[in-house]
Short mmCIF file of C-alpha atoms and ligand atoms in Angstrom, two decimals:
data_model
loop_
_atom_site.label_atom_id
_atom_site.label_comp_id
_atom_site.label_asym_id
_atom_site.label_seq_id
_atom_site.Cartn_x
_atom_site.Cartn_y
_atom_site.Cartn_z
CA UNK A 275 -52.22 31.15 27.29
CA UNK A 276 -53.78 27.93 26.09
CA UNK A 277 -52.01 25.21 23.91
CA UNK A 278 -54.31 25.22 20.80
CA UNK A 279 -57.44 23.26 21.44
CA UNK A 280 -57.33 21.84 17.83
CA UNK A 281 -54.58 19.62 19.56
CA UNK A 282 -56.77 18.18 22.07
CA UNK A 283 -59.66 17.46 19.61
CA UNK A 284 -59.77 13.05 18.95
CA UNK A 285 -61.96 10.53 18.99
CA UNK A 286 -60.80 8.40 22.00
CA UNK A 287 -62.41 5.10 23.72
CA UNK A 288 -65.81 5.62 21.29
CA UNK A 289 -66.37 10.00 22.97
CA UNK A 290 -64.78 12.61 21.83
CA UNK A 291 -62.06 15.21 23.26
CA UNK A 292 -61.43 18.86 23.62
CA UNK A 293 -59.98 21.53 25.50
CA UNK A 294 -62.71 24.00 27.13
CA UNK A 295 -61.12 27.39 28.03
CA UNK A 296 -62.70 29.52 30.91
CA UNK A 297 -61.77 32.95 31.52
CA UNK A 298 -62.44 35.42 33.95
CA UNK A 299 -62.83 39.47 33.73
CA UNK A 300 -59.02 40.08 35.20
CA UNK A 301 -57.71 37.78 32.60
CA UNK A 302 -56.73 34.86 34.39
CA UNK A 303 -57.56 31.60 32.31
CA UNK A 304 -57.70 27.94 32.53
CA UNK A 305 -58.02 25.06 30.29
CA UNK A 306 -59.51 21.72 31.11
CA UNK A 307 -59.43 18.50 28.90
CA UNK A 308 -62.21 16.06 28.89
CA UNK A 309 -59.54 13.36 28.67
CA UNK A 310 -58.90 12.49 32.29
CA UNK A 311 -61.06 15.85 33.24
CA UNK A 312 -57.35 17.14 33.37
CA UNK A 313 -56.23 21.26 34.31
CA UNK A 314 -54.11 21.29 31.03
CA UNK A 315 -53.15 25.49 32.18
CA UNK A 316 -54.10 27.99 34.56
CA UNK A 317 -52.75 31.25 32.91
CA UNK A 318 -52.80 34.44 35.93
CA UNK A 319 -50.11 37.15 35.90
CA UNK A 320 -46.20 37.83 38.20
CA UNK A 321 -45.56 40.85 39.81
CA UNK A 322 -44.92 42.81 36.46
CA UNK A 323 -48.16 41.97 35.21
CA UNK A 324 -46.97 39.60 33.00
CA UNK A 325 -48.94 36.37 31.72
CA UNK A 326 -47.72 32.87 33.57
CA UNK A 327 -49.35 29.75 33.26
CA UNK A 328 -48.48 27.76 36.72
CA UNK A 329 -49.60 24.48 35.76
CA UNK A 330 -46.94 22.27 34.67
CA UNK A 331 -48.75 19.90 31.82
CA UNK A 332 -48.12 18.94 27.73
CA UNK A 333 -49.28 21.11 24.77
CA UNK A 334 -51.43 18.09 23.15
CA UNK A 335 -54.18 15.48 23.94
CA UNK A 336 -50.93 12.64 22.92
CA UNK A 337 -48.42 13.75 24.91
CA UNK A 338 -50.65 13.39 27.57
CA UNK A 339 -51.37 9.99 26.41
CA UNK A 340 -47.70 8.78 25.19
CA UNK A 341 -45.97 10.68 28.43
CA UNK A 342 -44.59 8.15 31.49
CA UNK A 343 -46.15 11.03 33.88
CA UNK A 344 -49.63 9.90 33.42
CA UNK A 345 -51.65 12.24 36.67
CA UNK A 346 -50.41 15.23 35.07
CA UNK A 347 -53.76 18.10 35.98
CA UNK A 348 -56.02 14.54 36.10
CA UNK A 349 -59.10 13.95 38.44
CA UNK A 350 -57.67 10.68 40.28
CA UNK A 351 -60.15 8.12 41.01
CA UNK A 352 -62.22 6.03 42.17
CA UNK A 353 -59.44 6.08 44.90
CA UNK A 354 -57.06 8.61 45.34
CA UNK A 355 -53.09 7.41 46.19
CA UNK A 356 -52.55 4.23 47.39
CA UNK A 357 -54.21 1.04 49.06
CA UNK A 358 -51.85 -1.18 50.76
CA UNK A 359 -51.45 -4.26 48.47
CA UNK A 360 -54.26 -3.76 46.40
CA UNK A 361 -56.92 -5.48 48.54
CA UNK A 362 -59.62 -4.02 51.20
CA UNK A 363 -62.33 -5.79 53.04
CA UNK A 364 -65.73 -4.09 52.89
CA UNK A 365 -68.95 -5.34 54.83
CA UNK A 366 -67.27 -8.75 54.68
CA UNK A 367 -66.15 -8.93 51.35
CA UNK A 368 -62.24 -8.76 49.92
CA UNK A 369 -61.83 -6.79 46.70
CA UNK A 370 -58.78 -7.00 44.85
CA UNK A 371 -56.88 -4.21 43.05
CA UNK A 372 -54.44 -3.62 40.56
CA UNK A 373 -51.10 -3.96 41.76
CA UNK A 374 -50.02 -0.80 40.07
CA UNK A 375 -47.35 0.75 42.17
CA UNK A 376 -45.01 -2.08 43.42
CA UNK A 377 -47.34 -4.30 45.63
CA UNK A 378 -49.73 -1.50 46.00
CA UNK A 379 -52.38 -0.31 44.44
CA UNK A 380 -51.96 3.64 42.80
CA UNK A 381 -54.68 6.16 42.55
CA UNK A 382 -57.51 4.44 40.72
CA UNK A 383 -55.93 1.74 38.89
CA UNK A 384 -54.11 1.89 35.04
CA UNK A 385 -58.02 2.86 33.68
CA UNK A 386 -58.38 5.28 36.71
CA UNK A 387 -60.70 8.23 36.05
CA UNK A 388 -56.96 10.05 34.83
CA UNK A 389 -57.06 7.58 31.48
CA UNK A 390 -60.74 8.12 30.44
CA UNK A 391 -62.77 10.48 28.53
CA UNK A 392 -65.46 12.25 30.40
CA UNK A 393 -68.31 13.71 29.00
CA UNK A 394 -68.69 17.20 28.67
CA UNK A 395 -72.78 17.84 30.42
CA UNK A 396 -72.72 21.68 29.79
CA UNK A 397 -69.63 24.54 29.50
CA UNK A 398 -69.92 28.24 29.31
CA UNK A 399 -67.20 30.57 29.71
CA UNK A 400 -66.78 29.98 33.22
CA UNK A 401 -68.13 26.75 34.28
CA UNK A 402 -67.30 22.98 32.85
CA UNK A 403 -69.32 19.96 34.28
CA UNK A 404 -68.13 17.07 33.61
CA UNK A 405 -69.19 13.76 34.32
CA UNK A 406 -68.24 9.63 34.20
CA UNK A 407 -69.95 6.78 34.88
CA UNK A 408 -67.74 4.14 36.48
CA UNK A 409 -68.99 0.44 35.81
CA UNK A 410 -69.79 -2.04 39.37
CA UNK A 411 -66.10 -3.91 39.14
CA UNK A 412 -64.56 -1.25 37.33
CA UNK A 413 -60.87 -1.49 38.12
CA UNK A 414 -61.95 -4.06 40.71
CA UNK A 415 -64.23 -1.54 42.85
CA UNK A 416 -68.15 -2.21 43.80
CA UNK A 417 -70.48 -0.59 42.53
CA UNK A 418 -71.57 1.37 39.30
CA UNK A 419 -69.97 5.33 40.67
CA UNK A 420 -71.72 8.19 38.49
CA UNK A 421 -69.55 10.94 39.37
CA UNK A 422 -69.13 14.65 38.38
CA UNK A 423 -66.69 17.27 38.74
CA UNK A 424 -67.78 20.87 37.89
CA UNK A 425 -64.35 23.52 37.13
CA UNK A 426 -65.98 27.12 38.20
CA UNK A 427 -63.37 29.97 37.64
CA UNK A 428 -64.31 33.03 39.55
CA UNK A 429 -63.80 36.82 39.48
CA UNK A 430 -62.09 36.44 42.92
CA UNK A 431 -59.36 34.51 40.72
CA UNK A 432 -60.44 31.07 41.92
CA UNK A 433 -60.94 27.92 40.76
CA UNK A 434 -63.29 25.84 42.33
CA UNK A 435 -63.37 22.00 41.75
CA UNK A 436 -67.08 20.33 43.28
CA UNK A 437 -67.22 16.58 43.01
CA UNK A 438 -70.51 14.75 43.74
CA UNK A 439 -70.72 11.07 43.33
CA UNK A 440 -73.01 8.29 43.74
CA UNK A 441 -73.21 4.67 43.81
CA UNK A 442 -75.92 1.51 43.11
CA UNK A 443 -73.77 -0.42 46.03
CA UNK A 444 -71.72 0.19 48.78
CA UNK A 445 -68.11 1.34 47.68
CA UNK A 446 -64.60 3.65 48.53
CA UNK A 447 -64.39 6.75 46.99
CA UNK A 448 -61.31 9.76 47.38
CA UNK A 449 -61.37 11.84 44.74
CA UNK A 450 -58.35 14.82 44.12
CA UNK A 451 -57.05 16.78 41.46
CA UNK A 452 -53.45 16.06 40.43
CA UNK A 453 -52.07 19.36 38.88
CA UNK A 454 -48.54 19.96 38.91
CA UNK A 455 -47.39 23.97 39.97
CA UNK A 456 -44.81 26.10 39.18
CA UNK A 457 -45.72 29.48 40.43
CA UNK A 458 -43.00 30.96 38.67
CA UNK A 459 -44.38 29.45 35.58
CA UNK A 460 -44.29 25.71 34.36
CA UNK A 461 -40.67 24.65 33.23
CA UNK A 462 -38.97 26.99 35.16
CA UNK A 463 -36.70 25.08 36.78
CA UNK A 464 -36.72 23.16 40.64
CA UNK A 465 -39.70 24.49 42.92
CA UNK A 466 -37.76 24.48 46.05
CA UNK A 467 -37.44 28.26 46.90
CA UNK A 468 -40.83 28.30 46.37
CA UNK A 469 -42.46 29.43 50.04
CA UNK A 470 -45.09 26.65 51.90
CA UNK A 471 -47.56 26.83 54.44
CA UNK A 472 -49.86 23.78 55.49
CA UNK A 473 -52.18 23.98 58.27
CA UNK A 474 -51.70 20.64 59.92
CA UNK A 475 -49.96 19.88 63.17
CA UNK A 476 -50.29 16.43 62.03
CA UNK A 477 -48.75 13.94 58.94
CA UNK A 478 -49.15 10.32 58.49
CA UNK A 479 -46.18 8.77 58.30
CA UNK A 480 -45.15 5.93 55.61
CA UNK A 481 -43.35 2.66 55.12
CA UNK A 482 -40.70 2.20 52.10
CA UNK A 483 -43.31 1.65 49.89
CA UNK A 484 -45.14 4.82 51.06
CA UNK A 485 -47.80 3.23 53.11
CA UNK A 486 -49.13 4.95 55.86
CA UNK A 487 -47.79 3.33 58.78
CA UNK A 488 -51.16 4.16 60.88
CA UNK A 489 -49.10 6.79 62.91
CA UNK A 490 -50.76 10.52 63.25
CA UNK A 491 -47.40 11.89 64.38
CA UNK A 492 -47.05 15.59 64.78
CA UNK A 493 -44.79 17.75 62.39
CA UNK A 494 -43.53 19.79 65.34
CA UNK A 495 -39.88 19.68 65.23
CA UNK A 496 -39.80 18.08 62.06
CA UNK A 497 -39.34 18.23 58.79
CA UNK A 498 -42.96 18.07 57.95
CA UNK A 499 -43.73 21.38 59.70
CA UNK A 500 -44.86 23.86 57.37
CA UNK A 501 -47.25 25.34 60.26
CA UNK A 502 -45.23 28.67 59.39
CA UNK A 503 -43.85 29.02 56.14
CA UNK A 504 -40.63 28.09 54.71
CA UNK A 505 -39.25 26.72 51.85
CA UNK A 506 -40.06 23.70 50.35
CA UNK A 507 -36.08 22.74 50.06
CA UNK A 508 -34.73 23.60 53.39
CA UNK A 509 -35.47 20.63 54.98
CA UNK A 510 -35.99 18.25 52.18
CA UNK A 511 -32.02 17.23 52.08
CA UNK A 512 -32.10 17.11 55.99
CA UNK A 513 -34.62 13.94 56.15
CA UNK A 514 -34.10 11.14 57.90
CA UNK A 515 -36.10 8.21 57.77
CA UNK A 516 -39.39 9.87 56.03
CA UNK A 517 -38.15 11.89 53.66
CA UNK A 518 -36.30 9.00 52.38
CA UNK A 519 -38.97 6.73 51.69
CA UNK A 520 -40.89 9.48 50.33
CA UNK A 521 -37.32 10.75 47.80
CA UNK A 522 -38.77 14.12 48.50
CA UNK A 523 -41.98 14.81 50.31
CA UNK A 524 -44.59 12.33 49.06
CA UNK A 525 -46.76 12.78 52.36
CA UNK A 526 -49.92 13.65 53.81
CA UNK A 527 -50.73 16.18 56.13
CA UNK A 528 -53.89 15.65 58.64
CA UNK A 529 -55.25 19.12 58.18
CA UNK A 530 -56.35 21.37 61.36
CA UNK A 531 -59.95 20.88 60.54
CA UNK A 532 -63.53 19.71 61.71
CA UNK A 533 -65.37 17.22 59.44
CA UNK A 534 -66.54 18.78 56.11
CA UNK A 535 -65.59 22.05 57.29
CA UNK A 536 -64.00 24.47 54.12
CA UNK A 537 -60.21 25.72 55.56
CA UNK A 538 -57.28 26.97 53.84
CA UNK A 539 -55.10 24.04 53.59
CA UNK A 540 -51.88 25.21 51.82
CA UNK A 541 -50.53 28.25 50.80
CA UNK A 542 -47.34 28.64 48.60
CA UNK A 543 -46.16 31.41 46.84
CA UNK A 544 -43.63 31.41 43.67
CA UNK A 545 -40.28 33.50 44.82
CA UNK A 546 -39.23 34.56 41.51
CA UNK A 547 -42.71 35.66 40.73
CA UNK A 548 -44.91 36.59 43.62
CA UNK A 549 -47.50 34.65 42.51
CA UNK A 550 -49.52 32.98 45.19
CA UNK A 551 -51.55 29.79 45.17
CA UNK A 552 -54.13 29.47 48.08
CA UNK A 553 -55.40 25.86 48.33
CA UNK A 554 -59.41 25.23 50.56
CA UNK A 555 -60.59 22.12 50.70
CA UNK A 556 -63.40 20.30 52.63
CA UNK A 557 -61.05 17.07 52.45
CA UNK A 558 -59.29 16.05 55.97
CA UNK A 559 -55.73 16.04 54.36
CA UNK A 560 -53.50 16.98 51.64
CA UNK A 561 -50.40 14.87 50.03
CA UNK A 562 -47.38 17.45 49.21
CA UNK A 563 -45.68 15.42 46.23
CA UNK A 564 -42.71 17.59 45.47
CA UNK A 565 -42.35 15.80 41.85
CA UNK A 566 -39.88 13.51 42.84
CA UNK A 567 -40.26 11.22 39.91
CA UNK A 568 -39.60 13.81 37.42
CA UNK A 569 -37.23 13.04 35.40
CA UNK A 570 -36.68 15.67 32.66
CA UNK A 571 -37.28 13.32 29.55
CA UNK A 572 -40.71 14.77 29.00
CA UNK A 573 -41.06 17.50 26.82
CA UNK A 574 -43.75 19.78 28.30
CA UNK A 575 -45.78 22.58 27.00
CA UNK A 576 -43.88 25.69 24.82
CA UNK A 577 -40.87 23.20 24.59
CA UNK A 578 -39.85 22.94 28.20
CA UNK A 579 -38.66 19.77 29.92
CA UNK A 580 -40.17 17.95 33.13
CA UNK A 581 -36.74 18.69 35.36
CA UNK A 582 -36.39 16.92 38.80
CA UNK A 583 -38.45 19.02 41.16
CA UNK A 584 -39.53 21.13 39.29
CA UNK A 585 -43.48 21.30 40.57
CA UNK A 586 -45.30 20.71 43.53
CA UNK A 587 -48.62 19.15 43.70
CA UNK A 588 -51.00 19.57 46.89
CA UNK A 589 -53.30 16.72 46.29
CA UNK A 590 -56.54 17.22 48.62
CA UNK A 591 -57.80 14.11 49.88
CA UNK A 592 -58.80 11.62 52.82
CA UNK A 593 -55.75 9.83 53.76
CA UNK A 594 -53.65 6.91 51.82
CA UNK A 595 -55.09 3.34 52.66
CA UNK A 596 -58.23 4.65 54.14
CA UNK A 597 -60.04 1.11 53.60
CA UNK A 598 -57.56 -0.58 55.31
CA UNK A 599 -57.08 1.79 58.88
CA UNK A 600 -60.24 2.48 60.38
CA UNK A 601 -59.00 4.92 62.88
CA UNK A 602 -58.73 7.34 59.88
CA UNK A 603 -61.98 9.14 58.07
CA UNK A 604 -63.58 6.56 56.27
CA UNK A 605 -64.00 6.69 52.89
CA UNK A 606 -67.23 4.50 52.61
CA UNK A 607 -69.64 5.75 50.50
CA UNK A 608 -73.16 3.75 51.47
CA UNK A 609 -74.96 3.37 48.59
CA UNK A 610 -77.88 5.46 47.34
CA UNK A 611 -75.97 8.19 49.35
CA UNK A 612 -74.21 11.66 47.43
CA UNK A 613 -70.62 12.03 48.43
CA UNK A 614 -70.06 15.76 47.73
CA UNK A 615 -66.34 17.54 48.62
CA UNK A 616 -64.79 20.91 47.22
CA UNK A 617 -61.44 21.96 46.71
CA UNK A 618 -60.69 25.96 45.65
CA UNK A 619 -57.24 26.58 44.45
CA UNK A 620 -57.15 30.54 44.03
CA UNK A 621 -54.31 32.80 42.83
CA UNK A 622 -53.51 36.25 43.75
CA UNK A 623 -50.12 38.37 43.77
CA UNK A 624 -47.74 38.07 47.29
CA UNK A 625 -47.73 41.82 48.92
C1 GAL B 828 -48.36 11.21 43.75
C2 GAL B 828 -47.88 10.04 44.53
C3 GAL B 828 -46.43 9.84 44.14
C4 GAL B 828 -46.31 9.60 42.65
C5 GAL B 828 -46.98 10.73 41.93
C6 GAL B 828 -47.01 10.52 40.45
O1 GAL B 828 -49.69 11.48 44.06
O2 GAL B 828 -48.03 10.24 45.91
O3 GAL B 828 -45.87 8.78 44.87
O4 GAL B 828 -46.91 8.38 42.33
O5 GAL B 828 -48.29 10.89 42.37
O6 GAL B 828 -45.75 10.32 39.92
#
């Protein structure tokens, strides 16, 4: 179940943090943290009805803040993976970025919505709206961005994400969710037996600092084709070029999918414990981060360490470096205007 919420309760940045638990009548249960408006557990049950909590994370509010894996469960923003350089023009003006992430910039910026405390608007025992108000210049972005997420956990065993934003001037916005799974349970060891489907004929391929080259190459007779589902390790070894760059898959996949239209994007399901995670989303892609960076030198929650591989993340999103490759959906949000976008991650047992 839930770490103990007394370990999530600070005064942090002038607000104040907690851990809101929603449940739902089959049992299933997930905790959120106003810190970073972070998934800190999402507790449903394996194939002999036991209790497993899939989402890989830290059993207090400063682990989260002393760990070197700072997007663990966050809401990434104001921009969502990486902007080549740190710079983008926008109706003839250059902003400048953080260099964060070698000469790039990386998802929102050191005080990206991940490192700040939202407030809490309303909670029951199945909804949590949060919201933040990001100040015009704010990790070098235009605009003052008053954004919300709302966590809904269903009776259908889903959990739907809604974000809704709006800004005073004209800015960039991609918003995702950064949870780490393990559907046999977090700390359970490497994720690659774990089974993968993506709907996309289509990935956008990256440079050695994992910017999208501008290519929308198809995944047919590559690595990259989860268009019927395999493992995530049988052709991660096998790369060439990509999967290289990426030191696992750090991609994203151009989903099959009209503008603003709700599809399944991914589907994966935990070997050991039949536990399947259906991922919708309204977004046009989704970056498959196969935890690469993971080390194993952070202790996560009940005592377990952060081993190589050992989670998956299926980041819904418009594609890396948006601003700066018009040929992909823009993410230009005019001001005065409400970007809205939902992303359902639902869990249910493999037959
Ligand atoms: C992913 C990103 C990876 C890595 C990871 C966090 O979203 O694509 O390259 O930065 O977050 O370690």
């Amino acid at each position: 179940m839930a770490p103990g919420g007394e370990n999530f309760r600070k005064g942090l940045a002038g607000r104040e943090t907690d851990l809101f638990i929603l449940s739902n009548s089959n049992g299933v249960q997930v905790s959120v943290t106003n810190y970073g408006a972070r998934i800190v557990s999402f507790t449903t049950y394996n194939k002999l009805n036991e209790p497993v909590d899939i989402v890989v994370g830290f059993d207090s509010l400063e682990d989260y803040l002393t760990t070197d894996e700072i997007y663990h469960g966050a809401v990434i923003g104001r921009y969502a993976n990486r902007i080549k350089n740190g710079s983008f023009s926008l109706d003839g003006i250059t902003y400048n970025l953080q260099k964060n992430n070698g000469p790039n910039h990386l998802h929102g910026g050191p005080g990206g919505f991940h490192n700040v405390v939202w407030e809490a608007v309303s909670s029951d025992s199945k909804n949590l709206l949060l919201k933040y108000i990001s100040a015009d210049g704010e990790e070098g972005f235009p605009g003052t961005l008053t954004v919300t997420v709302r966590y809904e956990l269903t009776d259908e065993n889903e959990l739907k994400i809604n974000y809704n934003a709006e800004s005073d001037k004209t800015t960039v916005i991609n918003l995702t969710n950064h949870a780490y799974f393990n559907l046999n349970g977090q700390g359970s060891g490497s994720v690659l037996d774990h089974l993968l489907y993506i709907n996309a004929d289509h990935y956008t391929p990256i440079d050695s600092n994992l910017i999208p080259t501008g290519d929308i190459s198809p995944v047919a007779g590559t690595a990259f084709d989860f268009t019927k589902s395999k493992t995530i390790g049988k052709d991660i070894e096998a790369l060439k070029e990509q999967l290289i760059n990426g030191n696992g898959y750090d991609h994203n996949f151009v989903l099959n999918k009209k503008v603003g239209e709700l599809v399944l994007a991914a589907k994966a399901v935990g070997e050991a414990s039949g536990i399947a995670l259906d991922v919708f989303t309204t977004e046009p892609g989704v970056q498959l981060y196969t935890g690469n960076f993971m080390k194993g030198v952070n202790k996560l929650k009940r005592g377990k360490k952060d081993e190589w591989r050992s989670a998956f993340c299926l980041e819904t999103q418009h594609y890396p470096d948006s601003p700066n490759q018009p040929h992909f959906p823009t993410t230009k949000l005019k001001a005065g205007e409400t970007f809205a976008s939902q992303t359902i991650y639902k869990v249910s047992l493999e037959s």
